[in-house]
PDB file of C-alpha atoms in Angstrom:
ATOM      1  CA  MET A1105      13.078   9.104 -18.373  1.00 48.00           C
ATOM      2  CA  GLY A1106      10.471   7.817 -15.942  1.00 51.00           C
ATOM      3  CA  GLN A1107       7.095   9.484 -15.814  1.00 59.00           C
ATOM      4  CA  ALA A1108       6.235  11.012 -12.449  1.00 62.00           C
ATOM      5  CA  VAL A1109       3.234   9.347 -10.809  1.00 62.00           C
ATOM      6  CA  PRO A1110       1.089  12.055  -9.163  1.00 67.00           C
ATOM      7  CA  PHE A1111      -0.752   9.659  -6.865  1.00 73.00           C
ATOM      8  CA  THR A1112       0.009   6.133  -5.801  1.00 76.00           C
ATOM      9  CA  PRO A1113      -3.151   4.564  -4.412  1.00 80.00           C
ATOM     10  CA  PRO A1114      -2.927   2.389  -1.322  1.00 83.00           C
ATOM     11  CA  ARG A1115      -3.537  -1.324  -1.547  1.00 87.00           C
ATOM     12  CA  PHE A1116      -5.905  -2.621   1.103  1.00 91.00           C
ATOM     13  CA  SER A1117      -5.675  -6.158   2.412  1.00 90.00           C
ATOM     14  CA  THR A1118      -8.196  -8.736   1.252  1.00 90.00           C
ATOM     15  CA  ARG A1119      -9.848  -8.725   4.671  1.00 92.00           C
ATOM     16  CA  ARG A1120     -10.222  -4.945   4.671  1.00 94.00           C
ATOM     17  CA  VAL A1121     -11.730  -4.875   1.174  1.00 95.00           C
ATOM     18  CA  ARG A1122     -14.211  -7.565   2.198  1.00 95.00           C
ATOM     19  CA  LEU A1123     -15.250  -5.578   5.257  1.00 96.00           C
ATOM     20  CA  LEU A1124     -15.448  -2.217   3.479  1.00 97.00           C
ATOM     21  CA  SER A1125     -17.353  -3.642   0.514  1.00 96.00           C
ATOM     22  CA  THR A1126     -19.912  -5.319   2.784  1.00 96.00           C
ATOM     23  CA  LEU A1127     -20.458  -2.103   4.748  1.00 97.00           C
ATOM     24  CA  ALA A1128     -20.612  -0.027   1.545  1.00 97.00           C
ATOM     25  CA  LEU A1129     -23.193  -2.311  -0.015  1.00 96.00           C
ATOM     26  CA  ALA A1130     -25.316  -2.409   3.142  1.00 96.00           C
ATOM     27  CA  ALA A1131     -25.240   1.362   3.668  1.00 96.00           C
ATOM     28  CA  THR A1132     -25.900   2.229   0.023  1.00 95.00           C
ATOM     29  CA  LEU A1133     -28.620  -0.364  -0.362  1.00 94.00           C
ATOM     30  CA  VAL A1134     -30.447   0.641   2.806  1.00 94.00           C
ATOM     31  CA  GLY A1135     -29.982   4.365   2.107  1.00 93.00           C
ATOM     32  CA  SER A1136     -31.209   4.087  -1.482  1.00 93.00           C
ATOM     33  CA  VAL A1137     -33.817   1.334  -1.584  1.00 92.00           C
ATOM     34  CA  ALA A1138     -35.338   1.299   1.903  1.00 90.00           C
ATOM     35  CA  PRO A1139     -36.960   4.776   1.516  1.00 91.00           C
ATOM     36  CA  LEU A1140     -38.712   3.523  -1.628  1.00 90.00           C
ATOM     37  CA  LEU A1141     -40.162   0.450   0.062  1.00 89.00           C
ATOM     38  CA  LEU A1142     -40.758   1.572   3.626  1.00 87.00           C
ATOM     39  CA  PRO A1143     -42.322   4.671   5.166  1.00 86.00           C
ATOM     40  CA  ILE A1144     -38.947   6.320   5.711  1.00 84.00           C
ATOM     41  CA  ASP A1145     -38.065   9.880   4.766  1.00 86.00           C
ATOM     42  CA  GLY A1146     -35.301   9.292   2.218  1.00 82.00           C
ATOM     43  CA  SER A1147     -34.473  13.000   2.054  1.00 84.00           C
ATOM     44  CA  GLY A1148     -33.953  13.196   5.806  1.00 86.00           C
ATOM     45  CA  ALA A1149     -30.591  13.664   7.441  1.00 89.00           C
ATOM     46  CA  GLN A1150     -30.216  10.036   8.570  1.00 91.00           C
ATOM     47  CA  MET A1151     -30.774   8.474   5.153  1.00 92.00           C
ATOM     48  CA  THR A1152     -28.669  11.129   3.435  1.00 93.00           C
ATOM     49  CA  VAL A1153     -25.758  10.512   5.803  1.00 95.00           C
ATOM     50  CA  LEU A1154     -26.158   6.753   5.357  1.00 95.00           C
ATOM     51  CA  ARG A1155     -25.980   7.090   1.573  1.00 95.00           C
ATOM     52  CA  LEU A1156     -22.933   9.365   1.813  1.00 96.00           C
ATOM     53  CA  ILE A1157     -21.192   6.877   4.106  1.00 97.00           C
ATOM     54  CA  GLY A1158     -21.993   4.074   1.648  1.00 96.00           C
ATOM     55  CA  TRP A1159     -20.651   6.077  -1.278  1.00 96.00           C
ATOM     56  CA  ALA A1160     -17.489   7.011   0.645  1.00 97.00           C
ATOM     57  CA  LEU A1161     -16.876   3.363   1.543  1.00 97.00           C
ATOM     58  CA  ALA A1162     -17.460   2.327  -2.080  1.00 97.00           C
ATOM     59  CA  LEU A1163     -14.957   4.994  -3.161  1.00 96.00           C
ATOM     60  CA  ALA A1164     -12.430   3.608  -0.675  1.00 96.00           C
ATOM     61  CA  VAL A1165     -12.895   0.093  -2.080  1.00 96.00           C
ATOM     62  CA  THR A1166     -12.577   1.391  -5.638  1.00 95.00           C
ATOM     63  CA  VAL A1167      -9.373   3.333  -4.966  1.00 94.00           C
ATOM     64  CA  GLY A1168      -7.795   0.974  -2.437  1.00 92.00           C
ATOM     65  CA  SER A1169      -7.934  -2.214  -4.445  1.00 92.00           C
ATOM     66  CA  PRO A1170      -6.901  -3.080  -8.002  1.00 91.00           C
ATOM     67  CA  GLY A1171     -10.271  -3.615  -9.622  1.00 90.00           C
ATOM     68  CA  TRP A1172     -11.824  -0.783 -11.576  1.00 91.00           C
ATOM     69  CA  ARG A1173      -8.987   1.673 -10.922  1.00 90.00           C
ATOM     70  CA  TYR A1174      -5.832   2.052 -12.974  1.00 88.00           C
ATOM     71  CA  VAL A1175      -3.194  -0.560 -12.290  1.00 88.00           C
ATOM     72  CA  LYS A1176       0.465   0.181 -12.800  1.00 87.00           C
ATOM     73  CA  PRO A1177       2.471  -2.204 -15.008  1.00 87.00           C
ATOM     74  CA  GLY A1178       3.963  -4.904 -12.784  1.00 86.00           C
ATOM     75  CA  GLU A1179       1.599  -4.203  -9.875  1.00 88.00           C
ATOM     76  CA  LEU A1180      -0.239  -7.483 -10.379  1.00 92.00           C
ATOM     77  CA  ASP A1181       1.142 -10.912 -11.192  1.00 94.00           C
ATOM     78  CA  GLU A1182      -0.312 -13.040 -13.977  1.00 96.00           C
ATOM     79  CA  ARG A1183      -2.961 -14.747 -11.816  1.00 95.00           C
ATOM     80  CA  GLU A1184      -4.115 -11.451 -10.354  1.00 94.00           C
ATOM     81  CA  ARG A1185      -4.339  -9.962 -13.850  1.00 95.00           C
ATOM     82  CA  ALA A1186      -6.464 -12.925 -14.918  1.00 95.00           C
ATOM     83  CA  GLU A1187      -8.650 -12.582 -11.806  1.00 95.00           C
ATOM     84  CA  ARG A1188      -9.046  -8.863 -12.441  1.00 96.00           C
ATOM     85  CA  ALA A1189     -10.038  -9.436 -16.065  1.00 96.00           C
ATOM     86  CA  ARG A1190     -12.636 -11.967 -14.933  1.00 95.00           C
ATOM     87  CA  ALA A1191     -13.984  -9.615 -12.250  1.00 96.00           C
ATOM     88  CA  LEU A1192     -14.247  -6.770 -14.771  1.00 96.00           C
ATOM     89  CA  VAL A1193     -16.196  -8.970 -17.185  1.00 97.00           C
ATOM     90  CA  ILE A1194     -18.643 -10.027 -14.445  1.00 97.00           C
ATOM     91  CA  SER A1195     -19.077  -6.415 -13.285  1.00 96.00           C
ATOM     92  CA  HIS A1196     -19.638  -5.266 -16.849  1.00 96.00           C
ATOM     93  CA  ARG A1197     -22.393  -7.864 -17.243  1.00 97.00           C
ATOM     94  CA  VAL A1198     -24.021  -6.895 -13.939  1.00 97.00           C
ATOM     95  CA  SER A1199     -23.965  -3.205 -14.929  1.00 96.00           C
ATOM     96  CA  GLY A1200     -25.397  -4.056 -18.344  1.00 96.00           C
ATOM     97  CA  ILE A1201     -28.243  -6.035 -16.791  1.00 97.00           C
ATOM     98  CA  LEU A1202     -29.045  -3.232 -14.337  1.00 96.00           C
ATOM     99  CA  ILE A1203     -29.025  -0.582 -17.078  1.00 95.00           C
ATOM    100  CA  GLY A1204     -31.230  -2.835 -19.203  1.00 96.00           C
ATOM    101  CA  LEU A1205     -33.707  -3.298 -16.352  1.00 95.00           C
ATOM    102  CA  ALA A1206     -33.760   0.461 -15.746  1.00 94.00           C
ATOM    103  CA  PHE A1207     -34.464   0.993 -19.449  1.00 94.00           C
ATOM    104  CA  ILE A1208     -37.372  -1.476 -19.372  1.00 93.00           C
ATOM    105  CA  TRP A1209     -38.678   0.141 -16.183  1.00 92.00           C
ATOM    106  CA  LEU A1210     -38.605   3.578 -17.846  1.00 92.00           C
ATOM    107  CA  LEU A1211     -40.348   2.271 -20.960  1.00 92.00           C
ATOM    108  CA  ALA A1212     -43.060   0.553 -18.912  1.00 90.00           C
ATOM    109  CA  GLY A1213     -43.342   3.515 -16.557  1.00 89.00           C
ATOM    110  CA  GLY A1214     -43.813   5.852 -19.512  1.00 86.00           C
ATOM    111  CA  THR A1215     -47.167   4.215 -20.276  1.00 87.00           C
ATOM    112  CA  GLY A1216     -48.360   5.242 -16.824  1.00 84.00           C
ATOM    113  CA  ARG A1217     -49.010   1.667 -15.688  1.00 82.00           C
ATOM    114  CA  LEU A1218     -45.927   1.337 -13.541  1.00 87.00           C
ATOM    115  CA  TRP A1219     -44.706   3.416 -10.642  1.00 90.00           C
ATOM    116  CA  LEU A1220     -41.698   5.592 -11.427  1.00 91.00           C
ATOM    117  CA  PRO A1221     -39.432   7.197  -8.839  1.00 91.00           C
ATOM    118  CA  SER A1222     -39.136  10.953  -8.542  1.00 92.00           C
ATOM    119  CA  ALA A1223     -35.989  12.611  -9.874  1.00 93.00           C
ATOM    120  CA  GLU A1224     -34.513  12.643  -6.359  1.00 93.00           C
ATOM    121  CA  GLN A1225     -35.310   8.988  -5.750  1.00 93.00           C
ATOM    122  CA  ALA A1226     -33.925   8.097  -9.177  1.00 94.00           C
ATOM    123  CA  SER A1227     -30.673   9.845  -8.261  1.00 94.00           C
ATOM    124  CA  TRP A1228     -30.343   7.566  -5.193  1.00 94.00           C
ATOM    125  CA  LEU A1229     -30.814   4.506  -7.376  1.00 94.00           C
ATOM    126  CA  MET A1230     -28.407   5.860  -9.981  1.00 94.00           C
ATOM    127  CA  GLY A1231     -25.849   6.379  -7.220  1.00 95.00           C
ATOM    128  CA  LEU A1232     -26.340   2.783  -6.121  1.00 95.00           C
ATOM    129  CA  VAL A1233     -25.779   1.475  -9.655  1.00 95.00           C
ATOM    130  CA  TYR A1234     -22.793   3.750 -10.223  1.00 96.00           C
ATOM    131  CA  TRP A1235     -20.960   2.771  -7.045  1.00 96.00           C
ATOM    132  CA  LEU A1236     -21.817  -0.870  -7.572  1.00 95.00           C
ATOM    133  CA  HIS A1237     -20.254  -0.614 -11.011  1.00 95.00           C
ATOM    134  CA  CYS A1238     -17.074   0.988  -9.583  1.00 96.00           C
ATOM    135  CA  ALA A1239     -16.578  -1.190  -6.505  1.00 96.00           C
ATOM    136  CA  LEU A1240     -17.761  -4.568  -7.801  1.00 96.00           C
ATOM    137  CA  PRO A1241     -14.523  -5.668  -9.561  1.00 96.00           C
ATOM    138  CA  ALA A1242     -12.451  -5.095  -6.412  1.00 96.00           C
ATOM    139  CA  THR A1243     -15.145  -6.768  -4.314  1.00 96.00           C
ATOM    140  CA  ILE A1244     -15.244  -9.863  -6.528  1.00 96.00           C
ATOM    141  CA  MET A1245     -11.448 -10.105  -6.433  1.00 94.00           C
ATOM    142  CA  ALA A1246     -11.394  -9.816  -2.659  1.00 94.00           C
ATOM    143  CA  TRP A1247     -14.046 -12.486  -2.123  1.00 92.00           C
ATOM    144  CA  ARG A1248     -12.357 -14.875  -4.562  1.00 89.00           C
ATOM    145  CA  ASP A1249      -9.005 -14.407  -2.886  1.00 85.00           C
ATOM    146  CA  ARG A1250      -7.980 -16.598   0.033  1.00 76.00           C
ATOM    147  CA  GLU A1251      -6.218 -16.072   3.292  1.00 68.00           C
ATOM    148  CA  GLU A1252      -3.144 -18.193   2.700  1.00 65.00           C
ATOM    149  CA  GLU A1253      -0.762 -19.790   5.089  1.00 61.00           C
ATOM    150  CA  MET A1254       2.575 -18.372   3.997  1.00 61.00           C
TER     151      MET A1254
ATOM    152  CA  MET B 920      -9.719 -16.790 -18.684  1.00 40.00           C
ATOM    153  CA  ASN B 921      -8.388 -20.062 -20.010  1.00 43.00           C
ATOM    154  CA  ASN B 922      -6.253 -21.052 -17.045  1.00 57.00           C
ATOM    155  CA  GLU B 923      -8.629 -20.310 -14.203  1.00 56.00           C
ATOM    156  CA  THR B 924      -9.715 -23.914 -13.706  1.00 55.00           C
ATOM    157  CA  SER B 925      -6.570 -25.690 -14.606  1.00 58.00           C
ATOM    158  CA  THR B 926      -6.386 -29.280 -15.808  1.00 82.00           C
ATOM    159  CA  LEU B 927      -2.683 -29.176 -15.180  1.00 89.00           C
ATOM    160  CA  HIS B 928      -1.387 -31.393 -12.387  1.00 92.00           C
ATOM    161  CA  ASN B 929       1.634 -30.397 -10.367  1.00 93.00           C
ATOM    162  CA  ARG B 930       3.960 -31.452  -7.574  1.00 94.00           C
ATOM    163  CA  LEU B 931       4.733 -27.947  -6.501  1.00 95.00           C
ATOM    164  CA  ALA B 932       3.776 -28.422  -2.835  1.00 94.00           C
ATOM    165  CA  LEU B 933       5.944 -31.546  -2.619  1.00 93.00           C
ATOM    166  CA  PHE B 934       9.013 -29.882  -4.118  1.00 95.00           C
ATOM    167  CA  ARG B 935       8.502 -26.746  -2.045  1.00 96.00           C
ATOM    168  CA  ALA B 936       8.235 -28.724   1.190  1.00 95.00           C
ATOM    169  CA  GLU B 937      11.306 -30.754   0.311  1.00 94.00           C
ATOM    170  CA  ALA B 938      13.267 -27.593  -0.441  1.00 95.00           C
ATOM    171  CA  GLY B 939      12.137 -26.122   2.881  1.00 95.00           C
ATOM    172  CA  LEU B 940      10.693 -23.038   1.224  1.00 95.00           C
ATOM    173  CA  SER B 941       7.676 -21.112   2.422  1.00 95.00           C
ATOM    174  CA  ARG B 942       5.138 -19.900  -0.114  1.00 94.00           C
ATOM    175  CA  LYS B 943       6.432 -16.414   0.425  1.00 94.00           C
ATOM    176  CA  ASP B 944      10.033 -17.482  -0.286  1.00 95.00           C
ATOM    177  CA  LEU B 945       9.055 -19.263  -3.477  1.00 97.00           C
ATOM    178  CA  ALA B 946       6.837 -16.397  -4.567  1.00 96.00           C
ATOM    179  CA  GLU B 947       9.703 -13.935  -4.155  1.00 96.00           C
ATOM    180  CA  GLN B 948      12.000 -16.128  -6.241  1.00 96.00           C
ATOM    181  CA  VAL B 949       9.601 -16.279  -9.175  1.00 97.00           C
ATOM    182  CA  GLY B 950       8.134 -12.784  -8.808  1.00 95.00           C
ATOM    183  CA  VAL B 951       4.503 -13.488  -7.944  1.00 96.00           C
ATOM    184  CA  ASN B 952       2.155 -12.854  -5.037  1.00 91.00           C
ATOM    185  CA  PRO B 953       2.439 -15.585  -2.331  1.00 91.00           C
ATOM    186  CA  GLN B 954      -1.281 -16.296  -2.742  1.00 90.00           C
ATOM    187  CA  THR B 955      -0.608 -17.278  -6.336  1.00 94.00           C
ATOM    188  CA  ILE B 956       1.612 -20.123  -5.113  1.00 95.00           C
ATOM    189  CA  GLY B 957      -1.359 -21.396  -3.080  1.00 93.00           C
ATOM    190  CA  PHE B 958      -3.639 -21.236  -6.109  1.00 93.00           C
ATOM    191  CA  LEU B 959      -1.027 -23.118  -8.165  1.00 94.00           C
ATOM    192  CA  GLU B 960      -0.540 -25.829  -5.542  1.00 93.00           C
ATOM    193  CA  ARG B 961      -4.269 -26.459  -5.285  1.00 91.00           C
ATOM    194  CA  GLY B 962      -4.547 -26.651  -9.069  1.00 90.00           C
ATOM    195  CA  GLN B 963      -6.878 -23.656  -9.143  1.00 90.00           C
ATOM    196  CA  TYR B 964      -4.663 -21.792 -11.543  1.00 92.00           C
ATOM    197  CA  GLY B 965      -2.539 -23.022 -14.444  1.00 92.00           C
ATOM    198  CA  PRO B 966       0.646 -21.004 -14.825  1.00 95.00           C
ATOM    199  CA  SER B 967       1.938 -19.436 -18.000  1.00 95.00           C
ATOM    200  CA  LEU B 968       4.842 -21.165 -19.692  1.00 94.00           C
ATOM    201  CA  GLU B 969       7.157 -18.476 -18.346  1.00 96.00           C
ATOM    202  CA  LEU B 970       6.053 -18.972 -14.748  1.00 96.00           C
ATOM    203  CA  GLY B 971       6.192 -22.760 -15.110  1.00 96.00           C
ATOM    204  CA  LEU B 972       9.772 -22.547 -16.360  1.00 96.00           C
ATOM    205  CA  LYS B 973      10.739 -20.162 -13.567  1.00 97.00           C
ATOM    206  CA  LEU B 974       9.316 -22.535 -10.952  1.00 97.00           C
ATOM    207  CA  ALA B 975      11.138 -25.498 -12.494  1.00 96.00           C
ATOM    208  CA  ARG B 976      14.373 -23.505 -12.468  1.00 96.00           C
ATOM    209  CA  VAL B 977      14.034 -22.811  -8.747  1.00 96.00           C
ATOM    210  CA  PHE B 978      13.975 -26.544  -8.019  1.00 96.00           C
ATOM    211  CA  GLY B 979      16.509 -27.408 -10.717  1.00 95.00           C
ATOM    212  CA  VAL B 980      14.233 -29.876 -12.489  1.00 95.00           C
ATOM    213  CA  PRO B 981      12.699 -30.078 -15.968  1.00 95.00           C
ATOM    214  CA  VAL B 982       9.298 -28.450 -16.167  1.00 95.00           C
ATOM    215  CA  GLU B 983       7.596 -31.804 -16.857  1.00 93.00           C
ATOM    216  CA  THR B 984       8.843 -33.083 -13.505  1.00 92.00           C
ATOM    217  CA  LEU B 985       6.828 -30.351 -11.845  1.00 94.00           C
ATOM    218  CA  PHE B 986       3.807 -30.185 -14.135  1.00 93.00           C
ATOM    219  CA  SER B 987       1.895 -32.815 -16.063  1.00 92.00           C
ATOM    220  CA  LEU B 988      -1.273 -33.128 -18.088  1.00 91.00           C
ATOM    221  CA  GLU B 989      -1.830 -36.533 -16.462  1.00 88.00           C
ATOM    222  CA  PRO B 990      -2.221 -37.022 -12.698  1.00 88.00           C
ATOM    223  CA  PHE B 991       1.020 -37.915 -10.950  1.00 84.00           C
ATOM    224  CA  ALA B 992       1.272 -41.337  -9.316  1.00 80.00           C
ATOM    225  CA  PRO B 993       1.006 -41.208  -5.521  1.00 78.00           C
ATOM    226  CA  LEU B 994       4.350 -40.679  -3.823  1.00 74.00           C
ATOM    227  CA  ALA B 995       4.169 -44.019  -1.977  1.00 77.00           C
ATOM    228  CA  THR B 996       3.706 -45.885  -5.273  1.00 77.00           C
ATOM    229  CA  THR B 997       6.578 -44.022  -6.884  1.00 73.00           C
ATOM    230  CA  LEU B 998       8.900 -44.775  -3.968  1.00 73.00           C
ATOM    231  CA  ALA B 999       7.907 -48.430  -3.803  1.00 79.00           C
ATOM    232  CA  ALA B1000       8.261 -49.090  -7.534  1.00 72.00           C
ATOM    233  CA  PRO B1001      12.094 -49.461  -7.654  1.00 68.00           C
ATOM    234  CA  ARG B1002      12.020 -51.994  -4.795  1.00 65.00           C
ATOM    235  CA  PHE B1003       9.556 -54.193  -6.618  1.00 65.00           C
ATOM    236  CA  ALA B1004      11.652 -53.895  -9.774  1.00 63.00           C
ATOM    237  CA  GLU B1005      14.688 -55.137  -7.815  1.00 64.00           C
ATOM    238  CA  GLY B1006      12.890 -58.329  -6.873  1.00 59.00           C
ATOM    239  CA  GLY B1007      10.449 -57.361  -4.214  1.00 52.00           C
ATOM    240  CA  ARG B1008      12.967 -57.241  -1.392  1.00 49.00           C
TER     241      ARG B1008
END
């Protein structure tokens, strides 16, 4: 007896994933990092909305493309499975490096010699890392794919 | 991923063109995404044994006619060879 699938995610085209991932990265990066570097109020409405838009776009990429999300058996062919495995490995490494850098930053910051973000600012950066982790496999797959003449 | 940068040579594009199949048609017959056919033809992906056999079955040839570990001779050379063997006529 077949198991009922409660939700079948959509599958975005390569072009759409490329566009959404670029917009998501730009919005999240600007909304999270720019307030730390420039005299911008990061808690203000504009930056908050920008971050939310970036996170929503990253969620769309994550759900609408077979990267980090669950993939049904038979949904991908053998090349796509291989590409996905490769993208997941790269994303895992990127996440590991970012977590490692954050760890070093915290250790160095604990001595008082390095600037540390406030809890609110740290949450923006954590959001950036989290959504990067979720959306990166799909993004890598989309940018490695090609528009083929059929 | 051991078959990402394939050292396998193939004549898939040649056989597909001769059979008058689009990438989409061929992909449907062997159960893969049409983009995968493009990756195979460009040698950017080496197929599994199962996929290789399925592709060979579509064209009705042995798998080694379609795929080789050595580069295939250019088509012009292959076509000209029998003529030279017959005496260069």
